[in-house]
């Protein structure tokens, strides 16, 4: 109907790698949309189709290959105007802005998905050298498996911020970040 609108979440949806996540989207006021054409798309992809529903069924062959076998609608919810999308086994490359729409009616809304890695390793601190000039030791801290890129800070035993060298950042083939940084610790530091 003319007054109905498509509503997405106000906040970004956050998911960890390998999780299953629901991208919420629904029609207000609620109405049965089972017979409509509805699309989930990402305009930055080619093809942009993440999931397409047409003539009462999923249209599989136009879909972007990276989503193959990982998306589903809650088919029993369509009659309540709920067009939320379930995305399985989330990947880092799934991060982005999704559009849920009824293309024939020109009605749409957006859902932002933020993906994080919970595979980060505990930071490991090692002795990296001796700074004779300053009468201190050089410590190195390293941690891997991060996404998004983390911030690395050094604190002394009392929780005061120490000024350290620049953080070195490496991005692995899995797109996860490894960060490391060195600090020179003098005797006066606790
Ligand atoms: C839509 O369906 C999903 C899956 O059952 C549910 O989690 C979500 O709360 C529903 N949204 C609305 C607006 O009813």
Short mmCIF file of C-alpha atoms and ligand atoms in Angstrom, two decimals:
data_model
loop_
_atom_site.label_atom_id
_atom_site.label_comp_id
_atom_site.label_asym_id
_atom_site.label_seq_id
_atom_site.Cartn_x
_atom_site.Cartn_y
_atom_site.Cartn_z
CA UNK A 1 0.00 0.00 0.00
CA UNK A 2 1.05 3.60 -0.45
CA UNK A 3 1.59 4.33 3.24
CA UNK A 4 3.60 1.25 4.15
CA UNK A 5 7.32 1.57 4.72
CA UNK A 6 10.34 -0.68 5.06
CA UNK A 7 12.14 -0.43 8.40
CA UNK A 8 15.67 -1.57 9.25
CA UNK A 9 17.57 -1.41 12.56
CA UNK A 10 18.71 1.95 13.93
CA UNK A 11 22.04 0.52 15.05
CA UNK A 12 24.62 -1.45 13.07
CA UNK A 13 24.41 -5.21 13.53
CA UNK A 14 27.65 -6.64 14.96
CA UNK A 15 28.74 -10.25 14.36
CA UNK A 16 31.84 -12.33 14.95
CA UNK A 17 33.49 -14.31 12.15
CA UNK A 18 31.82 -17.74 11.74
CA UNK A 19 28.67 -16.67 13.64
CA UNK A 20 25.18 -16.83 12.20
CA UNK A 21 23.46 -13.44 12.25
CA UNK A 22 20.02 -12.00 11.50
CA UNK A 23 19.82 -8.78 9.47
CA UNK A 24 16.48 -7.32 10.64
CA UNK A 25 14.07 -5.64 8.24
CA UNK A 26 10.29 -5.48 8.23
CA UNK A 27 7.30 -3.71 6.71
CA UNK A 28 5.22 -1.26 8.72
CA UNK A 29 2.30 -1.59 9.14
CA UNK A 30 2.62 -5.38 8.96
CA UNK A 31 1.19 -6.96 5.81
CA UNK A 32 1.63 -10.23 3.93
CA UNK A 33 4.50 -9.81 1.45
CA UNK A 34 4.81 -13.47 0.41
CA UNK A 35 3.67 -12.68 -3.14
CA UNK A 36 5.92 -9.63 -3.59
CA UNK A 37 9.34 -9.37 -5.19
CA UNK A 38 11.86 -8.61 -2.50
CA UNK A 39 15.61 -8.19 -2.67
CA UNK A 40 18.56 -8.08 -0.33
CA UNK A 41 21.46 -6.38 -2.10
CA UNK A 42 24.83 -4.74 -1.50
CA UNK A 43 25.49 -1.94 -3.96
CA UNK A 44 29.28 -2.34 -3.62
CA UNK A 45 29.18 -5.90 -4.99
CA UNK A 46 28.87 -7.21 -8.52
CA UNK A 47 26.47 -8.92 -8.85
CA UNK A 48 24.86 -6.96 -6.04
CA UNK A 49 22.24 -9.60 -5.17
CA UNK A 50 22.59 -11.25 -1.77
CA UNK A 51 19.12 -12.84 -1.71
CA UNK A 52 16.14 -12.50 -4.04
CA UNK A 53 12.55 -13.65 -3.42
CA UNK A 54 10.20 -13.72 -6.40
CA UNK A 55 6.94 -15.53 -7.24
CA UNK A 56 6.81 -17.08 -3.80
CA UNK A 57 10.27 -18.65 -3.93
CA UNK A 58 13.99 -17.99 -3.65
CA UNK A 59 15.67 -17.00 -6.89
CA UNK A 60 19.07 -18.61 -6.61
CA UNK A 61 20.95 -18.04 -9.87
CA UNK A 62 21.35 -14.24 -9.79
CA UNK A 63 22.95 -14.31 -6.36
CA UNK A 64 26.48 -13.18 -5.66
CA UNK A 65 28.58 -16.37 -5.37
CA UNK A 66 30.15 -15.33 -2.06
CA UNK A 67 26.72 -15.71 -0.39
CA UNK A 68 25.87 -19.04 -1.98
CA UNK A 69 24.24 -21.37 0.53
CA UNK A 70 24.60 -18.88 3.39
CA UNK A 71 21.39 -16.80 3.25
CA UNK A 72 17.77 -17.56 4.05
CA UNK A 73 14.54 -15.72 4.70
CA UNK A 74 12.15 -16.69 7.50
CA UNK A 75 9.49 -17.83 5.08
CA UNK A 76 6.76 -18.17 7.71
CA UNK A 77 7.43 -14.57 8.79
CA UNK A 78 6.81 -13.08 5.33
CA UNK A 79 3.07 -13.09 5.95
CA UNK A 80 3.72 -10.77 8.91
CA UNK A 81 5.83 -8.42 6.77
CA UNK A 82 9.06 -9.64 8.34
CA UNK A 83 11.71 -9.84 5.63
CA UNK A 84 14.72 -10.32 7.95
CA UNK A 85 17.63 -12.23 6.41
CA UNK A 86 19.61 -14.94 8.14
CA UNK A 87 23.28 -14.95 7.15
CA UNK A 88 25.28 -18.03 8.17
CA UNK A 89 29.02 -18.50 8.80
CA UNK A 90 29.83 -14.77 8.65
CA UNK A 91 33.05 -13.78 6.86
CA UNK A 92 35.06 -10.57 7.19
CA UNK A 93 34.09 -9.70 3.62
CA UNK A 94 30.40 -9.68 4.66
CA UNK A 95 30.98 -6.36 6.41
CA UNK A 96 29.10 -3.60 4.62
CA UNK A 97 25.78 -1.90 4.05
CA UNK A 98 22.88 -4.08 2.94
CA UNK A 99 19.68 -2.88 1.33
CA UNK A 100 16.38 -4.69 1.85
CA UNK A 101 13.88 -3.56 -0.77
CA UNK A 102 10.72 -4.05 -2.77
CA UNK A 103 12.10 -2.92 -6.12
CA UNK A 104 8.72 -2.67 -7.87
CA UNK A 105 7.39 -0.36 -5.15
CA UNK A 106 10.61 1.62 -4.81
CA UNK A 107 10.64 1.00 -1.06
CA UNK A 108 13.80 0.16 0.83
CA UNK A 109 15.80 0.37 4.01
CA UNK A 110 19.43 -0.20 4.99
CA UNK A 111 21.19 -2.49 7.43
CA UNK A 112 24.84 -1.98 8.34
CA UNK A 113 26.78 -5.12 9.30
CA UNK A 114 30.03 -4.83 11.26
CA UNK A 115 32.16 -7.97 11.48
CA UNK A 116 34.71 -8.59 14.23
CA UNK A 117 37.22 -11.35 14.95
CA UNK A 118 37.21 -13.00 18.37
CA UNK A 119 40.25 -15.08 17.42
CA UNK A 120 42.75 -12.60 18.88
CA UNK A 121 45.60 -14.16 20.83
CA UNK A 122 46.59 -12.90 24.27
CA UNK A 123 49.39 -10.36 23.97
CA UNK A 124 52.85 -11.88 24.46
CA UNK A 125 55.54 -9.69 25.98
CA UNK A 126 59.18 -10.61 25.38
CA UNK A 127 62.56 -9.10 26.15
CA UNK A 128 63.80 -7.59 22.92
CA UNK A 129 67.06 -5.89 23.98
CA UNK A 130 68.93 -3.63 26.36
CA UNK A 131 69.08 0.15 25.99
CA UNK A 132 72.45 1.00 27.54
CA UNK A 133 72.11 4.74 26.98
CA UNK A 134 68.93 4.99 28.96
CA UNK A 135 69.76 2.21 31.39
CA UNK A 136 66.65 0.25 30.52
CA UNK A 137 65.39 -2.81 28.78
CA UNK A 138 63.41 -2.96 25.55
CA UNK A 139 60.21 -5.01 25.76
CA UNK A 140 58.18 -6.16 22.79
CA UNK A 141 54.46 -6.93 22.83
CA UNK A 142 52.72 -8.84 20.04
CA UNK A 143 49.18 -10.08 19.44
CA UNK A 144 47.57 -11.70 16.36
CA UNK A 145 44.12 -12.52 15.00
CA UNK A 146 42.49 -9.09 15.25
CA UNK A 147 39.72 -7.44 13.28
CA UNK A 148 39.06 -4.54 13.26
CA UNK A 149 42.58 -3.22 13.76
CA UNK A 150 43.23 -2.89 17.51
CA UNK A 151 44.94 -0.16 19.48
CA UNK A 152 48.01 -1.24 21.42
CA UNK A 153 48.96 0.64 24.59
CA UNK A 154 51.69 0.13 27.19
CA UNK A 155 50.94 0.82 30.85
CA UNK A 156 53.26 0.62 33.83
CA UNK A 157 52.43 -1.31 37.01
CA UNK A 158 50.44 1.65 38.28
CA UNK A 159 48.36 1.97 35.15
CA UNK A 160 50.16 5.02 33.76
CA UNK A 161 50.50 5.26 30.00
CA UNK A 162 54.07 4.73 28.75
CA UNK A 163 55.31 6.35 25.58
CA UNK A 164 56.26 3.55 23.21
CA UNK A 165 57.49 3.19 19.65
CA UNK A 166 55.01 3.13 16.78
CA UNK A 167 52.74 0.10 16.50
CA UNK A 168 53.74 -2.16 13.62
CA UNK A 169 50.74 -3.63 11.85
CA UNK A 170 50.70 -6.64 9.53
CA UNK A 171 47.66 -7.91 7.69
CA UNK A 172 47.65 -11.64 6.99
CA UNK A 173 46.11 -13.52 4.06
CA UNK A 174 43.05 -14.12 6.29
CA UNK A 175 42.68 -10.29 6.57
CA UNK A 176 43.33 -10.43 10.31
CA UNK A 177 45.74 -7.96 11.90
CA UNK A 178 48.91 -8.76 13.87
CA UNK A 179 50.20 -5.82 15.90
CA UNK A 180 53.43 -5.35 17.79
CA UNK A 181 55.15 -2.53 19.59
CA UNK A 182 58.30 -1.93 21.64
CA UNK A 183 58.83 0.14 24.71
CA UNK A 184 61.97 1.01 26.65
CA UNK A 185 61.42 0.53 30.35
CA UNK A 186 63.69 2.29 32.80
CA UNK A 187 64.39 1.42 36.41
CA UNK A 188 62.14 4.16 37.69
CA UNK A 189 59.10 2.53 36.03
CA UNK A 190 57.27 0.10 38.25
C1 LIG B 1 11.51 -11.43 12.25
O1 LIG B 1 11.82 -12.80 12.36
C2 LIG B 1 13.02 -13.09 13.06
C3 LIG B 1 13.27 -14.57 12.99
O2 LIG B 1 12.20 -15.30 13.54
C4 LIG B 1 12.93 -12.56 14.49
O3 LIG B 1 14.16 -12.77 15.14
C5 LIG B 1 12.61 -11.07 14.46
O4 LIG B 1 12.41 -10.61 15.78
C6 LIG B 1 11.36 -10.81 13.64
N1 LIG B 1 11.16 -9.35 13.51
C7 LIG B 1 9.97 -8.77 13.71
C8 LIG B 1 9.95 -7.29 13.51
O5 LIG B 1 8.98 -9.40 14.05
#
